[in-house]
Amino acid sequence: MNIKFEYNKDLTSLNTFRISAKAAIYAEYKNMDELRSITLSEEFMDNEVFYLGGGSNVLFNGDYHGLVIKSQIKGIKKYQKNEETVFAIAGAAENWADFVKWTIDEGLGGLENLSGIPGSVGASPVQNIGAYGVEVGSMIHKVECFDVITKETVTFTAEQCKFGYRDSFFKNEGKGRYVVLRVSFKLKNSTVAENLDYGPLKTLEEKWNRKPTISEVAEEVLKIRDSKLPDPSKIGSAGSFFKNPVVRIYFYREVMSALSPEIPYYETDDPLYVKIPAGWLIENAGLKGYSVGDAEVYPKQCLVIANKGRATAKDVIEVSEHVRKVVLEKFGVTLHPEVNIVDTNIKVTILGSGTSKGVPEVGCFCPVCRSDSAKDKRTRCSALVETKGLKLLIDVSPDFRQQALRSEITYLDAALITHSHYDHVGGFDDLRPFCTGSKFPVYMRKDVSEDLHRRLDYCFRETPYPGVPSFEVHEIDESPFIIKGVKIIPISVMHGKLPIAGYRIGDFAYVTDAKTIPEEEKEKLKDLDVLVLNGLRFKEHFAHFTVEEALKTIEELKPKRAYLTHFCHEIGRHDDFQSSLPDNVFACYDGLVINTH
């Protein structure tokens, strides 16, 4: 089957932000057979892939250096199960607002509160879209998907979709593997509206002295949206840019209320947590109308960042970062984007480049430890990876507090741990600022988790002391996993006799404390743009690569660029050491920033 691939495709008209961006390669499919053909192509296998829906919840941060695939699967059907229940099945490429209107015209109740939301049907289960007191996950019966690995169709029940607040299986474990083809919704064969718990909708029954119809609720929702949200035909946006933060009730009462007693909240299904309206926080932080270039916090609804004309992705991101910083300073809570930031670029900051003793070593008076050069002041190893709007920490060294202050780290999305040696986890308690609202996600091998549960038991008790750091532990093996849309590939290496984890993210990989790398794991390190690898010293060590061994490994793996890290003072002064390295190999130092994609 011949598939038409377009090159250097302009995506400006395919995203509601109307932000200028191009895709290196672009393709569309009208059925599963065409999608299967795309996934068998070299264009698919040799490139990073992004599946584009209606473009209503994405921000392209620059050109996409990969393959963008867009569904054109259409069609709507309904099946009467009984007098009360009807299943409505829609193709992934159907316009969501049009589909909701169709259900209302057909007299099917359930989706009326979600009227007017831009985007496609296929994106609805991925994002678990919601508005005015309703989340679509509560109406979804099944989701039919294409498995890009087995090349077969798979059907997921609502339970298997693991719906959460603006979250689902398809944004996490299933991302990149399962492509939504069609969605089946379980609706009521009734025109009487039932979901009236949200704000302005509560008064409709009292005002009219009867239950409103689904059509009337839809009209009311559209009026509310029109009064608050920018006209998409005139002003670009992606709707709500931030999620409403969900925080522990203790944190709300003891911290947030102390900062500002009037902060509103909503109860959640978990009595230990409450939801805070992000729009209220942004507006009351004095950010209404704040702008950078043509990107603006929309005055009528502060959850929205609008493109007033010629905004760039950089403008939008600068506005969002400022909003996050100010809200954190004023209310003590971190906002997280609801918008999917599409970015093939990766920024890596080497927070620490020293071995277990650091440099200078305590009590040492060698020329390196007495050096005045900032590049010879090495804290224990750690790195910050920024991509697709996320900030991921690799290891939490005993010097993390110092590193975070120096690099002005105000929020993190998750931490990846290589192993449990103290010089890589000694700063765990300093993650407290990122655990205030909810449990902080950490990813680690099972043996590392067991070790930290013993050593830091106070962090993992069922009823912890208030204020201690609280973690959401994800135990990993050698299989790839997803963090908020970012694919992470663990690399199993040997630290002497101890198996530990390195990590690959896109064309970047970070491996520290390795002495040997199994051949099958080396395959995961091929075709890299950037490799960060440990090179302890020149003299032999039983558990670490020497510089010579590291250089031989780099020569074998052939990354475009390589950076050596985890140095002791025996490596010598940075500038002298750098001058001895090959042209494509560089010596890390604390604060070094590496950009790649």
mmCIF file with all atom_site columns, N, CA and C in Angstrom, residues 56-57 96 100 114 117-118 120-121 123-131 134-138 140 163-164 166-167 185 338:
data_model
loop_
_atom_site.group_PDB
_atom_site.id
_atom_site.type_symbol
_atom_site.label_atom_id
_atom_site.label_alt_id
_atom_site.label_comp_id
_atom_site.label_asym_id
_atom_site.label_entity_id
_atom_site.label_seq_id
_atom_site.pdbx_PDB_ins_code
_atom_site.Cartn_x
_atom_site.Cartn_y
_atom_site.Cartn_z
_atom_site.occupancy
_atom_site.B_iso_or_equiv
_atom_site.pdbx_formal_charge
_atom_site.auth_seq_id
_atom_site.auth_comp_id
_atom_site.auth_asym_id
_atom_site.auth_atom_id
_atom_site.pdbx_PDB_model_num
ATOM 1  N N  . SER A 1 56  ? -5.441  20.524 19.477 1.00 0.00 ? 56  SER A N  1
ATOM 2  C CA . SER A 1 56  ? -6.010  21.491 20.419 1.00 0.00 ? 56  SER A CA 1
ATOM 3  C C  . SER A 1 56  ? -5.334  21.467 21.777 1.00 0.00 ? 56  SER A C  1
ATOM 4  N N  . ASN A 1 57  ? -4.475  20.528 22.014 1.00 0.00 ? 57  ASN A N  1
ATOM 5  C CA . ASN A 1 57  ? -3.845  20.423 23.330 1.00 0.00 ? 57  ASN A CA 1
ATOM 6  C C  . ASN A 1 57  ? -2.337  20.275 23.202 1.00 0.00 ? 57  ASN A C  1
ATOM 7  N N  . TRP A 1 96  ? -14.486 16.566 18.106 1.00 0.00 ? 96  TRP A N  1
ATOM 8  C CA . TRP A 1 96  ? -15.155 16.289 19.374 1.00 0.00 ? 96  TRP A CA 1
ATOM 9  C C  . TRP A 1 96  ? -16.430 17.119 19.551 1.00 0.00 ? 96  TRP A C  1
ATOM 10 N N  . VAL A 1 100 ? -20.225 15.593 20.042 1.00 0.00 ? 100 VAL A N  1
ATOM 11 C CA . VAL A 1 100 ? -21.100 15.862 21.191 1.00 0.00 ? 100 VAL A CA 1
ATOM 12 C C  . VAL A 1 100 ? -22.443 16.428 20.714 1.00 0.00 ? 100 VAL A C  1
ATOM 13 N N  . LEU A 1 114 ? -19.597 18.530 28.158 1.00 0.00 ? 114 LEU A N  1
ATOM 14 C CA . LEU A 1 114 ? -18.323 18.612 27.447 1.00 0.00 ? 114 LEU A CA 1
ATOM 15 C C  . LEU A 1 114 ? -18.497 19.258 26.075 1.00 0.00 ? 114 LEU A C  1
ATOM 16 N N  . ILE A 1 117 ? -15.686 21.698 23.497 1.00 0.00 ? 117 ILE A N  1
ATOM 17 C CA . ILE A 1 117 ? -14.257 21.459 23.721 1.00 0.00 ? 117 ILE A CA 1
ATOM 18 C C  . ILE A 1 117 ? -13.606 21.170 22.373 1.00 0.00 ? 117 ILE A C  1
ATOM 19 N N  . PRO A 1 118 ? -12.562 21.907 22.010 1.00 0.00 ? 118 PRO A N  1
ATOM 20 C CA . PRO A 1 118 ? -11.897 21.644 20.731 1.00 0.00 ? 118 PRO A CA 1
ATOM 21 C C  . PRO A 1 118 ? -11.100 20.348 20.785 1.00 0.00 ? 118 PRO A C  1
ATOM 22 N N  . SER A 1 120 ? -10.179 16.258 18.951 1.00 0.00 ? 120 SER A N  1
ATOM 23 C CA . SER A 1 120 ? -10.719 15.085 18.260 1.00 0.00 ? 120 SER A CA 1
ATOM 24 C C  . SER A 1 120 ? -11.221 14.052 19.250 1.00 0.00 ? 120 SER A C  1
ATOM 25 N N  . VAL A 1 121 ? -12.062 13.150 18.756 1.00 0.00 ? 121 VAL A N  1
ATOM 26 C CA . VAL A 1 121 ? -12.572 12.047 19.585 1.00 0.00 ? 121 VAL A CA 1
ATOM 27 C C  . VAL A 1 121 ? -11.422 11.172 20.071 1.00 0.00 ? 121 VAL A C  1
ATOM 28 N N  . ALA A 1 123 ? -8.472  11.893 20.909 1.00 0.00 ? 123 ALA A N  1
ATOM 29 C CA . ALA A 1 123 ? -7.702  12.471 22.012 1.00 0.00 ? 123 ALA A CA 1
ATOM 30 C C  . ALA A 1 123 ? -8.458  12.425 23.333 1.00 0.00 ? 123 ALA A C  1
ATOM 31 N N  . SER A 1 124 ? -9.772  12.233 23.278 1.00 0.00 ? 124 SER A N  1
ATOM 32 C CA . SER A 1 124 ? -10.582 12.338 24.499 1.00 0.00 ? 124 SER A CA 1
ATOM 33 C C  . SER A 1 124 ? -10.195 11.298 25.562 1.00 0.00 ? 124 SER A C  1
ATOM 34 N N  . PRO A 1 125 ? -9.977  10.014 25.222 1.00 0.00 ? 125 PRO A N  1
ATOM 35 C CA . PRO A 1 125 ? -9.572  9.085  26.276 1.00 0.00 ? 125 PRO A CA 1
ATOM 36 C C  . PRO A 1 125 ? -8.115  9.256  26.705 1.00 0.00 ? 125 PRO A C  1
ATOM 37 N N  . VAL A 1 126 ? -7.285  9.736  25.795 1.00 0.00 ? 126 VAL A N  1
ATOM 38 C CA . VAL A 1 126 ? -5.864  9.927  26.124 1.00 0.00 ? 126 VAL A CA 1
ATOM 39 C C  . VAL A 1 126 ? -5.736  10.966 27.230 1.00 0.00 ? 126 VAL A C  1
ATOM 40 N N  . GLN A 1 127 ? -6.397  12.086 27.051 1.00 0.00 ? 127 GLN A N  1
ATOM 41 C CA . GLN A 1 127 ? -6.322  13.207 27.980 1.00 0.00 ? 127 GLN A CA 1
ATOM 42 C C  . GLN A 1 127 ? -7.324  13.080 29.114 1.00 0.00 ? 127 GLN A C  1
ATOM 43 N N  . ASN A 1 128 ? -8.308  12.188 28.966 1.00 0.00 ? 128 ASN A N  1
ATOM 44 C CA . ASN A 1 128 ? -9.456  12.129 29.868 1.00 0.00 ? 128 ASN A CA 1
ATOM 45 C C  . ASN A 1 128 ? -10.007 13.539 30.057 1.00 0.00 ? 128 ASN A C  1
ATOM 46 N N  . ILE A 1 129 ? -10.451 14.117 28.932 1.00 0.00 ? 129 ILE A N  1
ATOM 47 C CA . ILE A 1 129 ? -10.909 15.496 28.936 1.00 0.00 ? 129 ILE A CA 1
ATOM 48 C C  . ILE A 1 129 ? -12.062 15.665 29.909 1.00 0.00 ? 129 ILE A C  1
ATOM 49 N N  . GLY A 1 130 ? -12.164 16.858 30.472 1.00 0.00 ? 130 GLY A N  1
ATOM 50 C CA . GLY A 1 130 ? -13.224 17.116 31.429 1.00 0.00 ? 130 GLY A CA 1
ATOM 51 C C  . GLY A 1 130 ? -13.577 18.582 31.476 1.00 0.00 ? 130 GLY A C  1
ATOM 52 N N  . ALA A 1 131 ? -14.791 18.867 31.925 1.00 0.00 ? 131 ALA A N  1
ATOM 53 C CA . ALA A 1 131 ? -15.244 20.248 32.088 1.00 0.00 ? 131 ALA A CA 1
ATOM 54 C C  . ALA A 1 131 ? -16.586 20.248 32.802 1.00 0.00 ? 131 ALA A C  1
ATOM 55 N N  . VAL A 1 134 ? -17.728 17.052 34.735 1.00 0.00 ? 134 VAL A N  1
ATOM 56 C CA . VAL A 1 134 ? -17.776 15.737 34.077 1.00 0.00 ? 134 VAL A CA 1
ATOM 57 C C  . VAL A 1 134 ? -16.422 15.417 33.447 1.00 0.00 ? 134 VAL A C  1
ATOM 58 N N  . GLU A 1 135 ? -15.971 14.182 33.620 1.00 0.00 ? 135 GLU A N  1
ATOM 59 C CA . GLU A 1 135 ? -14.792 13.678 32.907 1.00 0.00 ? 135 GLU A CA 1
ATOM 60 C C  . GLU A 1 135 ? -15.250 12.606 31.927 1.00 0.00 ? 135 GLU A C  1
ATOM 61 N N  . VAL A 1 136 ? -14.657 12.618 30.729 1.00 0.00 ? 136 VAL A N  1
ATOM 62 C CA . VAL A 1 136 ? -15.121 11.719 29.681 1.00 0.00 ? 136 VAL A CA 1
ATOM 63 C C  . VAL A 1 136 ? -14.914 10.252 30.051 1.00 0.00 ? 136 VAL A C  1
ATOM 64 N N  . GLY A 1 137 ? -13.926 9.971  30.906 1.00 0.00 ? 137 GLY A N  1
ATOM 65 C CA . GLY A 1 137 ? -13.663 8.584  31.299 1.00 0.00 ? 137 GLY A CA 1
ATOM 66 C C  . GLY A 1 137 ? -14.867 7.905  31.918 1.00 0.00 ? 137 GLY A C  1
ATOM 67 N N  . SER A 1 138 ? -15.736 8.692  32.563 1.00 0.00 ? 138 SER A N  1
ATOM 68 C CA . SER A 1 138 ? -16.934 8.115  33.190 1.00 0.00 ? 138 SER A CA 1
ATOM 69 C C  . SER A 1 138 ? -17.976 7.694  32.164 1.00 0.00 ? 138 SER A C  1
ATOM 70 N N  . ILE A 1 140 ? -16.910 6.551  28.898 1.00 0.00 ? 140 ILE A N  1
ATOM 71 C CA . ILE A 1 140 ? -16.283 5.668  27.907 1.00 0.00 ? 140 ILE A CA 1
ATOM 72 C C  . ILE A 1 140 ? -16.542 4.212  28.254 1.00 0.00 ? 140 ILE A C  1
ATOM 73 N N  . PHE A 1 163 ? -8.144  5.666  33.928 1.00 0.00 ? 163 PHE A N  1
ATOM 74 C CA . PHE A 1 163 ? -8.409  7.094  33.881 1.00 0.00 ? 163 PHE A CA 1
ATOM 75 C C  . PHE A 1 163 ? -8.109  7.761  35.215 1.00 0.00 ? 163 PHE A C  1
ATOM 76 N N  . GLY A 1 164 ? -7.437  8.913  35.143 1.00 0.00 ? 164 GLY A N  1
ATOM 77 C CA . GLY A 1 164 ? -7.197  9.763  36.299 1.00 0.00 ? 164 GLY A CA 1
ATOM 78 C C  . GLY A 1 164 ? -7.451  11.193 35.888 1.00 0.00 ? 164 GLY A C  1
ATOM 79 N N  . ARG A 1 166 ? -7.072  14.209 34.147 1.00 0.00 ? 166 ARG A N  1
ATOM 80 C CA . ARG A 1 166 ? -6.370  14.557 32.909 1.00 0.00 ? 166 ARG A CA 1
ATOM 81 C C  . ARG A 1 166 ? -5.253  13.544 32.622 1.00 0.00 ? 166 ARG A C  1
ATOM 82 N N  . ASP A 1 167 ? -5.571  12.294 32.869 1.00 0.00 ? 167 ASP A N  1
ATOM 83 C CA . ASP A 1 167 ? -4.537  11.259 32.742 1.00 0.00 ? 167 ASP A CA 1
ATOM 84 C C  . ASP A 1 167 ? -5.182  9.944  32.331 1.00 0.00 ? 167 ASP A C  1
ATOM 85 N N  . PHE A 1 185 ? -18.802 5.034  23.547 1.00 0.00 ? 185 PHE A N  1
ATOM 86 C CA . PHE A 1 185 ? -19.305 5.754  24.713 1.00 0.00 ? 185 PHE A CA 1
ATOM 87 C C  . PHE A 1 185 ? -20.621 5.132  25.165 1.00 0.00 ? 185 PHE A C  1
ATOM 88 N N  . GLU A 1 338 ? -1.265  21.238 31.477 1.00 0.00 ? 338 GLU A N  1
ATOM 89 C CA . GLU A 1 338 ? -2.186  20.278 30.898 1.00 0.00 ? 338 GLU A CA 1
ATOM 90 C C  . GLU A 1 338 ? -1.871  20.103 29.418 1.00 0.00 ? 338 GLU A C  1
#
